[in-house]
XYZ file of C-alpha atoms in Angstrom:
302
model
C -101.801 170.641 -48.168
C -103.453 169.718 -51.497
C -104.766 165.566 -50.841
C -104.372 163.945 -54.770
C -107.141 162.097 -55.787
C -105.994 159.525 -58.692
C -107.299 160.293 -62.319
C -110.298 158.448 -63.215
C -110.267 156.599 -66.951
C -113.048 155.538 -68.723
C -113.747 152.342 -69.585
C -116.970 151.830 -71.767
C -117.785 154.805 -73.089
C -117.208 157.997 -72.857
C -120.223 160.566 -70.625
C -121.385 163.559 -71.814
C -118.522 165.902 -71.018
C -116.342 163.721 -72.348
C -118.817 163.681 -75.564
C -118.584 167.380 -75.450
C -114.858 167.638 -75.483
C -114.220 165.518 -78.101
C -117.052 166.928 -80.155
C -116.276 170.506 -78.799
C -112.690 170.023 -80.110
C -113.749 168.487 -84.158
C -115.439 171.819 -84.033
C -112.639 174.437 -82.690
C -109.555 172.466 -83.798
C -107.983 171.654 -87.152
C -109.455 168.760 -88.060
C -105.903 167.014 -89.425
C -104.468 167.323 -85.970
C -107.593 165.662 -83.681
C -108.315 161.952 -84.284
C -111.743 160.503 -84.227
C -112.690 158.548 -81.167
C -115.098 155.407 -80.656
C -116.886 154.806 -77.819
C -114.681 151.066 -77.733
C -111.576 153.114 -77.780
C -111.962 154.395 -74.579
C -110.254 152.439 -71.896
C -108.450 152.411 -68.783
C -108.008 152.302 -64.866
C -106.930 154.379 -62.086
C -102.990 154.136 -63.321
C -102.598 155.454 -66.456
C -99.747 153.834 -68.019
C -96.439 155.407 -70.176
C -98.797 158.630 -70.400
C -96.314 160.626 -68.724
C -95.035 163.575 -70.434
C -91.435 164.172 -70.849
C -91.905 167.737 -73.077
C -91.436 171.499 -71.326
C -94.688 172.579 -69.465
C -96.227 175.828 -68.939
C -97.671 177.310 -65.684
C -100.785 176.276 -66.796
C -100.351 172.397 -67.176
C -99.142 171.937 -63.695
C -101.903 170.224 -62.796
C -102.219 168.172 -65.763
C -98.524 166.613 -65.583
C -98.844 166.090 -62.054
C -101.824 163.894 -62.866
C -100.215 162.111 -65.360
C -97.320 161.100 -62.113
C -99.854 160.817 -60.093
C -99.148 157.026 -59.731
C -95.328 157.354 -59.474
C -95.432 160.302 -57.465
C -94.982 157.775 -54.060
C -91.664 157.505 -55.856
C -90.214 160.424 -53.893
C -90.291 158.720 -51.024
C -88.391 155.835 -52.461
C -85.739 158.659 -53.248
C -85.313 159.742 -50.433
C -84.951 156.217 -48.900
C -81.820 156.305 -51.716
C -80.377 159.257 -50.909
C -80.294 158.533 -47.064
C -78.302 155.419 -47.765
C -75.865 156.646 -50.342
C -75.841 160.476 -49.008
C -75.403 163.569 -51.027
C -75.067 165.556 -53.243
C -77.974 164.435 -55.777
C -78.464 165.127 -59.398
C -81.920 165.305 -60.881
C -81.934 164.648 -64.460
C -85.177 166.174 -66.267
C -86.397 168.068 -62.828
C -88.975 169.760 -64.212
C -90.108 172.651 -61.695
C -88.803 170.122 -59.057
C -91.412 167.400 -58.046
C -87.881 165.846 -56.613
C -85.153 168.157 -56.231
C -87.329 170.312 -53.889
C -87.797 167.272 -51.600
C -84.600 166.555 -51.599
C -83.615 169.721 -50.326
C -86.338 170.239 -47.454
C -84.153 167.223 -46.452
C -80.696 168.140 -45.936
C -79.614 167.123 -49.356
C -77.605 169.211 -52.144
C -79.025 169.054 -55.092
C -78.733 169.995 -58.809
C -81.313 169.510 -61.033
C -81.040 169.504 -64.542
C -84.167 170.879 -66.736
C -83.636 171.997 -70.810
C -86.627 174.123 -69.683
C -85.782 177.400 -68.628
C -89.034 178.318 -67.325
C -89.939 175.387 -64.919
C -86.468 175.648 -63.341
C -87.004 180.046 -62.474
C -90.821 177.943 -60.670
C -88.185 175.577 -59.046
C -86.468 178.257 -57.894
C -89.098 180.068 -56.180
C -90.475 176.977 -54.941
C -87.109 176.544 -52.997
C -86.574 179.949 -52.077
C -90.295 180.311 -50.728
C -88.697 177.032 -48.204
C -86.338 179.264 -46.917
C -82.754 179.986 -47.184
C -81.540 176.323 -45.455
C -83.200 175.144 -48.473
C -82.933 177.234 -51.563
C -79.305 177.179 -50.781
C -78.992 173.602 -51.308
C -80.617 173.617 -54.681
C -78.238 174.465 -58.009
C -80.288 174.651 -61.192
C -78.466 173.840 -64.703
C -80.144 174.793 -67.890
C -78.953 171.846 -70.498
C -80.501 169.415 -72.641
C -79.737 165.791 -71.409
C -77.974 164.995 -74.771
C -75.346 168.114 -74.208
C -75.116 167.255 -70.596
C -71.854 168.270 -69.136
C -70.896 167.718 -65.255
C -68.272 168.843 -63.894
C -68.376 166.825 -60.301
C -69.096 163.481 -58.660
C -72.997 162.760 -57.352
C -73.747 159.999 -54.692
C -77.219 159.466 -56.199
C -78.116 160.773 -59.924
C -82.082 160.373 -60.584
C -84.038 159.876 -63.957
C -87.309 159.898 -62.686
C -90.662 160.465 -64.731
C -89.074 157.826 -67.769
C -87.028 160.541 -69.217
C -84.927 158.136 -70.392
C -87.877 158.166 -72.913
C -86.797 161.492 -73.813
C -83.271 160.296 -74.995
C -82.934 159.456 -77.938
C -80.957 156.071 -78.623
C -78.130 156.881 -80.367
C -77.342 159.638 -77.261
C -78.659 157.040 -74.512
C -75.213 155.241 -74.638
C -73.189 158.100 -73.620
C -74.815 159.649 -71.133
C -75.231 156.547 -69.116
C -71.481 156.530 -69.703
C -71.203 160.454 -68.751
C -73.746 159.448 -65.854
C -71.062 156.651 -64.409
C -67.670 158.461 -64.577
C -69.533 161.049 -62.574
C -70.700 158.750 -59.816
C -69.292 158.820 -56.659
C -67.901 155.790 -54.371
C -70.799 153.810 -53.183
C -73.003 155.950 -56.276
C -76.681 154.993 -57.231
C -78.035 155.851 -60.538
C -82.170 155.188 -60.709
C -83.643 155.542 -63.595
C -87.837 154.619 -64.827
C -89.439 153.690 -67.703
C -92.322 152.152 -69.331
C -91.972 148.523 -70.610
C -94.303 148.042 -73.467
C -95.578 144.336 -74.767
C -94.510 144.666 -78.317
C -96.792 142.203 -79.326
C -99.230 144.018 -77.986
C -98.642 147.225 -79.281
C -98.454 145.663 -82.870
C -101.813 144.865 -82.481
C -102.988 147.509 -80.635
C -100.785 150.644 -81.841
C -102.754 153.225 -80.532
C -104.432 153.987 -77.360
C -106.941 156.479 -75.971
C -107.901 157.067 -72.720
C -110.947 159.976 -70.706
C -110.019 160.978 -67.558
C -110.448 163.981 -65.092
C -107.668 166.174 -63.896
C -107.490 166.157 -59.630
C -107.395 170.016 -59.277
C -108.063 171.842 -55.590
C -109.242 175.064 -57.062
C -112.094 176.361 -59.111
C -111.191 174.511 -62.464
C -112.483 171.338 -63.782
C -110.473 169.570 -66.286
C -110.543 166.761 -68.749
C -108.083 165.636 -71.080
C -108.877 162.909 -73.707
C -104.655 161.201 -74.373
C -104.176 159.523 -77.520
C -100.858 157.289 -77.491
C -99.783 156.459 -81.289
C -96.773 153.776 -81.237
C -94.730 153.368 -84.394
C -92.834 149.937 -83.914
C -90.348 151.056 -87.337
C -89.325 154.572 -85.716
C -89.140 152.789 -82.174
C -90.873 156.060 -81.081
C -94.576 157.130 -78.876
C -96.360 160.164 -79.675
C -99.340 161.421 -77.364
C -101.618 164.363 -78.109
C -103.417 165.513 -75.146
C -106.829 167.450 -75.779
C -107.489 169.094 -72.676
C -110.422 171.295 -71.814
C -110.672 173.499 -68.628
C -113.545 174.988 -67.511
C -114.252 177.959 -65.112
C -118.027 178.854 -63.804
C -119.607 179.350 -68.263
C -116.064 179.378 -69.628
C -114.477 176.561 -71.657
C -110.795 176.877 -72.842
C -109.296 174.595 -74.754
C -105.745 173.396 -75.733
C -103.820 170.743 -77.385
C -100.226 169.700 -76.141
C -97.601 166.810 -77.392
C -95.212 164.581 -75.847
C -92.538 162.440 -77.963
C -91.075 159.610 -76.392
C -88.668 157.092 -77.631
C -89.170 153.733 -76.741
C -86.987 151.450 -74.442
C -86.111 148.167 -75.060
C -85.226 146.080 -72.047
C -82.645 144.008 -73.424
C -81.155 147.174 -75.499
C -80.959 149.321 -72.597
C -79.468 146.472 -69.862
C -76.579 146.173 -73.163
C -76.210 149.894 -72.518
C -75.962 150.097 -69.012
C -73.400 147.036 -69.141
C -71.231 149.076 -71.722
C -71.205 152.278 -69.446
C -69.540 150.452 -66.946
C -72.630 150.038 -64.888
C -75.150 147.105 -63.448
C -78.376 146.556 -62.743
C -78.849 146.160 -58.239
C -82.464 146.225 -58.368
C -85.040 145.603 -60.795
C -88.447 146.698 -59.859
C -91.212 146.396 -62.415
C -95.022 147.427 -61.784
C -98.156 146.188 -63.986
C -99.912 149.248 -64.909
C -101.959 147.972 -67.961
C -102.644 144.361 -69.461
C -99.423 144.805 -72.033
C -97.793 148.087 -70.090
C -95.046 147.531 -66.696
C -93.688 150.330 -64.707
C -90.220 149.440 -64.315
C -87.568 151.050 -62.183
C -84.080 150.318 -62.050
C -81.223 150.988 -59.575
C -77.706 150.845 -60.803
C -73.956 150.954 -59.381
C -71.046 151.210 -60.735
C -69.631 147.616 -61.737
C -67.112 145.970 -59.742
């Protein structure tokens, strides 16, 4: 069993490989799509806060996205606690290739887990069926974007883990927590995550960059330079990850993006009021000076 290691930022500035990347990258890349860094610019700690990516991933950025969980990923546990108190079936909104939904089925739980990503749910699905048939026949797998969602039954628990409410925008957010609530069961949870940004700090601070390694238990060493770029008018976070993987002599380098929409605290409780829901538990988390990890557990309003 793999042991994670947490991702380690930078805080002065940035070492040599880190110099090499981000010269390495001027060099290869188009020059309109990599920022320049400063050696100030370079910040951080062991959590790395909001940088979470809510956009499809390929086989090869498994590692990288886990990384970027890597401090929520003590979630599933807190899941499970859920799902053992409200009982099943479960629906995973945004599984991915099933950091959740798996878990939830090694545990006796039905489970359907909703991806717009075709190819992380077919690695869900071997995941699962590698487990065994008690367990790959617990697991349903639904191919739909979150704004188009369409269920057809109740759920106990219904999970949007890895702040992909982020991923909704706000004009859709309304109905599907409304969608989300006629669909919940008697005694139904919904938990949902997000970043809670300081906006007075991101007005004076709009954009972020952070150094950090990639925990990987095979022969690859990666590091990925994130630059966060907040636009308080749009209400929206972009981040550009330059990542660089290296093998024995071999350097390959790539660039992916994440958009995010951001949440509002007092926008989103409005919402979940108007679906019909409330808030049970609020559970926020410091992760950076102006940056809380906050988690919410809602039931259907008396």
């Amino acid at each position: 069993m793999r042991t994670r290691t947490a991702p380690t930022a930078l805080r002065d500035a940035p070492d040599a490989r880190t110099s090499s990347l981000l010269s390495s990258a001027q060099d290869t890349l188009d020059a309109t799509a990599v920022p320049s860094w400063t050696a100030d610019e370079l910040t951080g700690g062991l959590w790395l806060p909001g940088l979470e990516s809510v956009a499809p991933q390929d086989a090869q950025d498994v590692w990288l996205h886990e990384a970027l969980l890597g401090p929520h990923s003590a979630d599933i546990v807190g899941y499970l606690r859920l799902a053992r108190r409200t009982g099943g079936p479960v629906l995973d909104l945004g599984s991915g290739p099933g950091r959740l939904a798996v878990p939830f089925a090694r545990h006796g739980f039905a489970v359907a887990a909703v991806d717009r990503d075709g190819p992380s749910l077919k690695r869900l699905r071997r995941w699962a069926d590698r487990l065994g048939s008690s367990t790959s026949a617990l697991v349903t797998t639904v191919r739909s974007d979150l704004t188009q969602l369409r269920l057809r039954q109740d759920y106990r628990l219904v999970v949007l883990a890895g702040s992909m409410i982020m991923a909704v925008p706000p004009a859709a957010r309304g109905r599907l927590l409304r969608h989300i609530a006629a669909h919940l069961g008697t005694g139904g949870l919904l938990a949902l995550d997000y970043a809670e940004h300081s906006v007075r700090a991101l007005a004076e601070q709009p954009v972020r960059t952070w150094a950090f390694d990639v925990p990987r238990c095979d022969d690859v060493t990666e590091r990925v330079v994130a630059r966060q770029v907040f636009d308080l008018t749009e209400g929206t976070e972009e981040i550009t990850y330059h990542c660089a993987r290296t093998v024995g002599h071999r350097t390959h380098r790539s660039v992916l993006r994440t958009h995010k929409w951001l949440v509002e605290t007092d926008w989103l409780a409005q919402e979940i009021q108007a679906a019909g829901l409330q808030v049970a538990q609020r559970k926020p988390h410091r992760i950076a000076r102006a940056t809380d990890h906050v988690l919410l557990i809602c039931r259907t309003a008396p």
